[in-house]
mmCIF file with all atom_site columns, C-alpha atoms in Angstrom:
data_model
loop_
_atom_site.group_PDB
_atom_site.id
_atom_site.type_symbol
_atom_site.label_atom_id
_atom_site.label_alt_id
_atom_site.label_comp_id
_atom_site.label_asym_id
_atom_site.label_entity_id
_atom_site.label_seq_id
_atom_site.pdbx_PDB_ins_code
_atom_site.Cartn_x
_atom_site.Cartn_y
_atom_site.Cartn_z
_atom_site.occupancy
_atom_site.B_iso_or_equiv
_atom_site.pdbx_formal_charge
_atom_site.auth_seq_id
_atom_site.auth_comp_id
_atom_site.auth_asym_id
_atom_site.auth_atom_id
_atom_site.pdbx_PDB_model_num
ATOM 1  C CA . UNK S 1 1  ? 18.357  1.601   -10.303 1.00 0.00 ? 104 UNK S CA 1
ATOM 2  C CA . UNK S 1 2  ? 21.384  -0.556  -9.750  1.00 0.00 ? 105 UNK S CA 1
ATOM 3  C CA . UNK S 1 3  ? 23.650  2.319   -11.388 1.00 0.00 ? 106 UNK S CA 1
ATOM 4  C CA . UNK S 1 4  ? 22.154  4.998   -9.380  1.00 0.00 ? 107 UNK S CA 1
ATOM 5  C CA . UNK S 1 5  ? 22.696  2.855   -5.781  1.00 0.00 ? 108 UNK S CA 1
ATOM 6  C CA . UNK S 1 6  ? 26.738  2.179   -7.163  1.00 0.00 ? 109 UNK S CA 1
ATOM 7  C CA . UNK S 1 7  ? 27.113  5.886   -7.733  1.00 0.00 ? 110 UNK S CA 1
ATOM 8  C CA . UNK S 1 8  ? 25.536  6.964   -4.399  1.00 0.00 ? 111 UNK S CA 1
ATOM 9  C CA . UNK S 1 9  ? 28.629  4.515   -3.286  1.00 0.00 ? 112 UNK S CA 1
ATOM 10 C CA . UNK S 1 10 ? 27.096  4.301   -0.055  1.00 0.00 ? 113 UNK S CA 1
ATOM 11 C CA . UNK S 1 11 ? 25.422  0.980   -0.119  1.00 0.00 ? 114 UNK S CA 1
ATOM 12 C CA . UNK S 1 12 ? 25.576  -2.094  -1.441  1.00 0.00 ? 115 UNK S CA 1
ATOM 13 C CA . UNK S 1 13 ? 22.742  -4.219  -2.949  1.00 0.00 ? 116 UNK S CA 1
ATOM 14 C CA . UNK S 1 14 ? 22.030  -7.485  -1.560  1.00 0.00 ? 117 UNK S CA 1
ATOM 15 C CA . UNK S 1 15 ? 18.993  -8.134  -3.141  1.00 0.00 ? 118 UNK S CA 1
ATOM 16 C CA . UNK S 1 16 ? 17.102  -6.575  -6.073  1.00 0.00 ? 119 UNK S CA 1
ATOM 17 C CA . UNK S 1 17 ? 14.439  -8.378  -8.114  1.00 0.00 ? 120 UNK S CA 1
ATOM 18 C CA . UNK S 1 18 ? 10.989  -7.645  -9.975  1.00 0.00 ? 121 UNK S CA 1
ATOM 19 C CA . UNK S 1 19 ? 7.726   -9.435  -8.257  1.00 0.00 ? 122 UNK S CA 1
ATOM 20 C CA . UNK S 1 20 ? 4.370   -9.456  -9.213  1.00 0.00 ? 123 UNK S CA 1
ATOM 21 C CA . UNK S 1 21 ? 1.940   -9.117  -6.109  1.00 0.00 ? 124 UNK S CA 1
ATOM 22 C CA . UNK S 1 22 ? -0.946  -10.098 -8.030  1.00 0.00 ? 125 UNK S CA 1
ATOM 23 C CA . UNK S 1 23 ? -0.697  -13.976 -8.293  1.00 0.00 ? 126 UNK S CA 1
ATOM 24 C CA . UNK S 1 24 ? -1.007  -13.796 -4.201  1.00 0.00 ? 127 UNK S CA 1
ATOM 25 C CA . UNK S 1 25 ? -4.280  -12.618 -3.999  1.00 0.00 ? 128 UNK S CA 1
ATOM 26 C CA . UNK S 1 26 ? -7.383  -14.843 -5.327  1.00 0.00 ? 129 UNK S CA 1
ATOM 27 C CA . UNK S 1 27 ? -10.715 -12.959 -5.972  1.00 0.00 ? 130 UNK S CA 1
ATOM 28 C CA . UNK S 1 28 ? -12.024 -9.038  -5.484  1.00 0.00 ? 131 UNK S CA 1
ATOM 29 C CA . UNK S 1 29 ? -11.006 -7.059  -3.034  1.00 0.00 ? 132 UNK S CA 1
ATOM 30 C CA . UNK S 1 30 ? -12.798 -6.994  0.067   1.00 0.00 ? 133 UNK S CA 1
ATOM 31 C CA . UNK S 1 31 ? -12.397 -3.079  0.734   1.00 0.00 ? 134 UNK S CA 1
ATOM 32 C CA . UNK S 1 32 ? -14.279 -2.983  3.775   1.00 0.00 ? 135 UNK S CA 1
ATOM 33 C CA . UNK S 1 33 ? -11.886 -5.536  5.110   1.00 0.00 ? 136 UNK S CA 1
ATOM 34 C CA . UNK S 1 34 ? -8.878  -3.587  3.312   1.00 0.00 ? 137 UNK S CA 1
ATOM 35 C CA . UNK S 1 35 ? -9.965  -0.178  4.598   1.00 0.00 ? 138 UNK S CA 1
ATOM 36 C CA . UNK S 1 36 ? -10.661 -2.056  8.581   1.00 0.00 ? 139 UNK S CA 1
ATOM 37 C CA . UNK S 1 37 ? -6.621  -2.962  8.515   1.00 0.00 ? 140 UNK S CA 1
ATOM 38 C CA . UNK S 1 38 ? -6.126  0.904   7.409   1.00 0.00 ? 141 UNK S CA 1
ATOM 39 C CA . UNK S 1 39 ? -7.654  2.295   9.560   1.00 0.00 ? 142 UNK S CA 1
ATOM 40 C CA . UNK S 1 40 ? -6.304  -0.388  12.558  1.00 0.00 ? 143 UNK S CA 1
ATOM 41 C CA . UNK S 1 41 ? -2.845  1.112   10.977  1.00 0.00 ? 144 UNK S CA 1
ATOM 42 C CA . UNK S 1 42 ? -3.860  5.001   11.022  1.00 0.00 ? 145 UNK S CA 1
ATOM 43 C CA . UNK S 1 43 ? -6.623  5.689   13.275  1.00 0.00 ? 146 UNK S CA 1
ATOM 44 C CA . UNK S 1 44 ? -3.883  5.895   16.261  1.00 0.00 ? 147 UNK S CA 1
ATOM 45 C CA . UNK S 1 45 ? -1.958  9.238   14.306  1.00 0.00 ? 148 UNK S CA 1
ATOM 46 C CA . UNK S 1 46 ? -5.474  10.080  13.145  1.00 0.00 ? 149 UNK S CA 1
ATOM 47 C CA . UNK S 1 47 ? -7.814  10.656  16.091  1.00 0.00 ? 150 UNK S CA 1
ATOM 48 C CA . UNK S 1 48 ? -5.734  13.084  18.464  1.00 0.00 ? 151 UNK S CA 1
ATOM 49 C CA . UNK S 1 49 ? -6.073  15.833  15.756  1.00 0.00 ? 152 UNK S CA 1
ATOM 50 C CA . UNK S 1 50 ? -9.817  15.137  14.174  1.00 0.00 ? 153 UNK S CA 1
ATOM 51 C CA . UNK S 1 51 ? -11.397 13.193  16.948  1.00 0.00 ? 154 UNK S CA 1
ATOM 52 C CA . UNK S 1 52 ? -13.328 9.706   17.121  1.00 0.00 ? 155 UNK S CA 1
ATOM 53 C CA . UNK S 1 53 ? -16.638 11.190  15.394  1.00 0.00 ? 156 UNK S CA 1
ATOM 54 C CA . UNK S 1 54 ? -14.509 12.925  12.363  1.00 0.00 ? 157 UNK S CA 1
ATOM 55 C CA . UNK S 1 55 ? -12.964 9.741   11.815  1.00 0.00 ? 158 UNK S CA 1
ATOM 56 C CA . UNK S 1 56 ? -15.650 7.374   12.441  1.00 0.00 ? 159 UNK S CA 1
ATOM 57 C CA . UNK S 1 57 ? -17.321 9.807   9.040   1.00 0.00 ? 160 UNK S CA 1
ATOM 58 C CA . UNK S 1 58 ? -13.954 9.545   6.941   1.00 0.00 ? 161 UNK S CA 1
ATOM 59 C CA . UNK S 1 59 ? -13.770 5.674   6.981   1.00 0.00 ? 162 UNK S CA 1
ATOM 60 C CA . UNK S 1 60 ? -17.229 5.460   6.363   1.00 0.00 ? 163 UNK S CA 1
ATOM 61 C CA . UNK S 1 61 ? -16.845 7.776   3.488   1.00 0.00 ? 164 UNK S CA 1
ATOM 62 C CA . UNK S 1 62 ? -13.825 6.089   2.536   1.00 0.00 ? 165 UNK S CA 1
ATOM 63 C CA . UNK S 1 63 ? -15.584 2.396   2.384   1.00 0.00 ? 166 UNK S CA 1
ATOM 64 C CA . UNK S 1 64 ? -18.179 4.247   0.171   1.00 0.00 ? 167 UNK S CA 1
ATOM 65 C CA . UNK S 1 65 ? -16.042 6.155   -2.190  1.00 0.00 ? 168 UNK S CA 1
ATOM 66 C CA . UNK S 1 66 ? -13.975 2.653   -2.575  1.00 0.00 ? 169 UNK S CA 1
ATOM 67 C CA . UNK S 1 67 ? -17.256 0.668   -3.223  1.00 0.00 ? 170 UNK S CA 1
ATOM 68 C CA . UNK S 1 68 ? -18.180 3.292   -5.824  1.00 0.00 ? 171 UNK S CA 1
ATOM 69 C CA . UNK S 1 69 ? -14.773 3.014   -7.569  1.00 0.00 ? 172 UNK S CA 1
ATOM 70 C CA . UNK S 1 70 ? -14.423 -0.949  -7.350  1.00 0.00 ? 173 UNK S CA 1
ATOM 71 C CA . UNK S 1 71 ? -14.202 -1.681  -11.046 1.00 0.00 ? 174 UNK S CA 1
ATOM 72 C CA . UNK S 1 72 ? -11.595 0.376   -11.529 1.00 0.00 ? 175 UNK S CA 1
ATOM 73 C CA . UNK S 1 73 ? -9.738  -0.633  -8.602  1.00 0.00 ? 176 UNK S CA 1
ATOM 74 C CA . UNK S 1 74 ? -9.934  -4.353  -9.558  1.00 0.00 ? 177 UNK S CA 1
ATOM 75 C CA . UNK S 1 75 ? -8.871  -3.462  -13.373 1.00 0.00 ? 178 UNK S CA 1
ATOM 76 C CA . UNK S 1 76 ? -5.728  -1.445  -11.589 1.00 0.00 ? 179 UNK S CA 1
ATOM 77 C CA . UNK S 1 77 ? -4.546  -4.087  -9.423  1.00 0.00 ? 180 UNK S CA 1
ATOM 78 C CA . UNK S 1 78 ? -3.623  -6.748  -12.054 1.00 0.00 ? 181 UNK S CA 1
ATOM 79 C CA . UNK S 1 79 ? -0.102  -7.148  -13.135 1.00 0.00 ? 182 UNK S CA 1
ATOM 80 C CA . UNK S 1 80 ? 1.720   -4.880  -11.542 1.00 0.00 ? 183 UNK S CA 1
ATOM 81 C CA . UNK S 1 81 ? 5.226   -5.104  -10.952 1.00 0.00 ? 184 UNK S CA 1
ATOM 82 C CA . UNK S 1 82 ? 6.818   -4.191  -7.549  1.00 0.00 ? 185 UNK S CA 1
ATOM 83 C CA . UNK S 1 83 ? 10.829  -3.348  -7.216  1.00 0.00 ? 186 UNK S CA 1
ATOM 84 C CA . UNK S 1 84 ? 12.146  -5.351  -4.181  1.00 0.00 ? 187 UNK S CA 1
ATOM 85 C CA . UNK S 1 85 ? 15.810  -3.935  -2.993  1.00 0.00 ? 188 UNK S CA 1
ATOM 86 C CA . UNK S 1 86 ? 17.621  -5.041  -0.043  1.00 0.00 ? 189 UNK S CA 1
ATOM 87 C CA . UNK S 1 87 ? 20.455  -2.562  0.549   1.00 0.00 ? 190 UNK S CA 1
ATOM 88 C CA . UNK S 1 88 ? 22.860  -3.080  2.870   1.00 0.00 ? 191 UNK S CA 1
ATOM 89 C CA . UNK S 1 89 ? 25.176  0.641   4.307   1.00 0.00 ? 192 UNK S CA 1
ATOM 90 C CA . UNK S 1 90 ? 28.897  0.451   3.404   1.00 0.00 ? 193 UNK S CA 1
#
C-alpha cells in the first residue's frame, strides 16, 4: 500500500497502521440495534424512491434474514484486521 500511495506521488502518508476492531466490542451482536443505526443512516436516501411502507418491509426483512444468519455473522466478525491511512494531498 505504502508503495502504491509514493508512486501515485500525490499524497503523503501521515498515518498508516493495522487495528483489530474486535477487542472493542464485548458480547453478540445486537442486530436489531445494529440494523436501527442503519437504517437511522439510510432510510433518509431510501424512502423518496420506495416509500415508508417498502421500507418499513425491507428492515423488517433485513432484522430477520440477520437473525437467521447470526452464527455466521458472529464467527465472521472475530479477528479481523482493518487498514487505517491518513493521507495528507501534496
Amino acid at each position: 500500500m505504502t508503495e502504491l500511495i509514493n508512486q501515485n506521488g500525490s499524497f503523503e502518508i501521515e498515518i498508516i497502521e493495522l487495528i483489530n476492531p474486535s477487542p472493542l466490542k464485548n458480547g453478540p451482536i445486537n442486530i436489531p440495534k445494529w440494523v436501527k443505526h442503519v437504517r437511522a443512516a439510510m432510510e433518509g436516501m431510501l424512502t423518496p424512491h420506495f416509500g415508508t411502507g417498502i421500507i418499513d418491509e425491507f428492515f423488517s426483512r433485513l432484522i430477520q434474514k440477520l437473525l437467521d444468519a447470526s452464527e455466521e455473522l458472529e464467527s465472521s466478525h472475530r479477528d479481523k484486521i482493518q487498514l487505517f491511512v491518513v493521507l495528507k494531498r501534496k
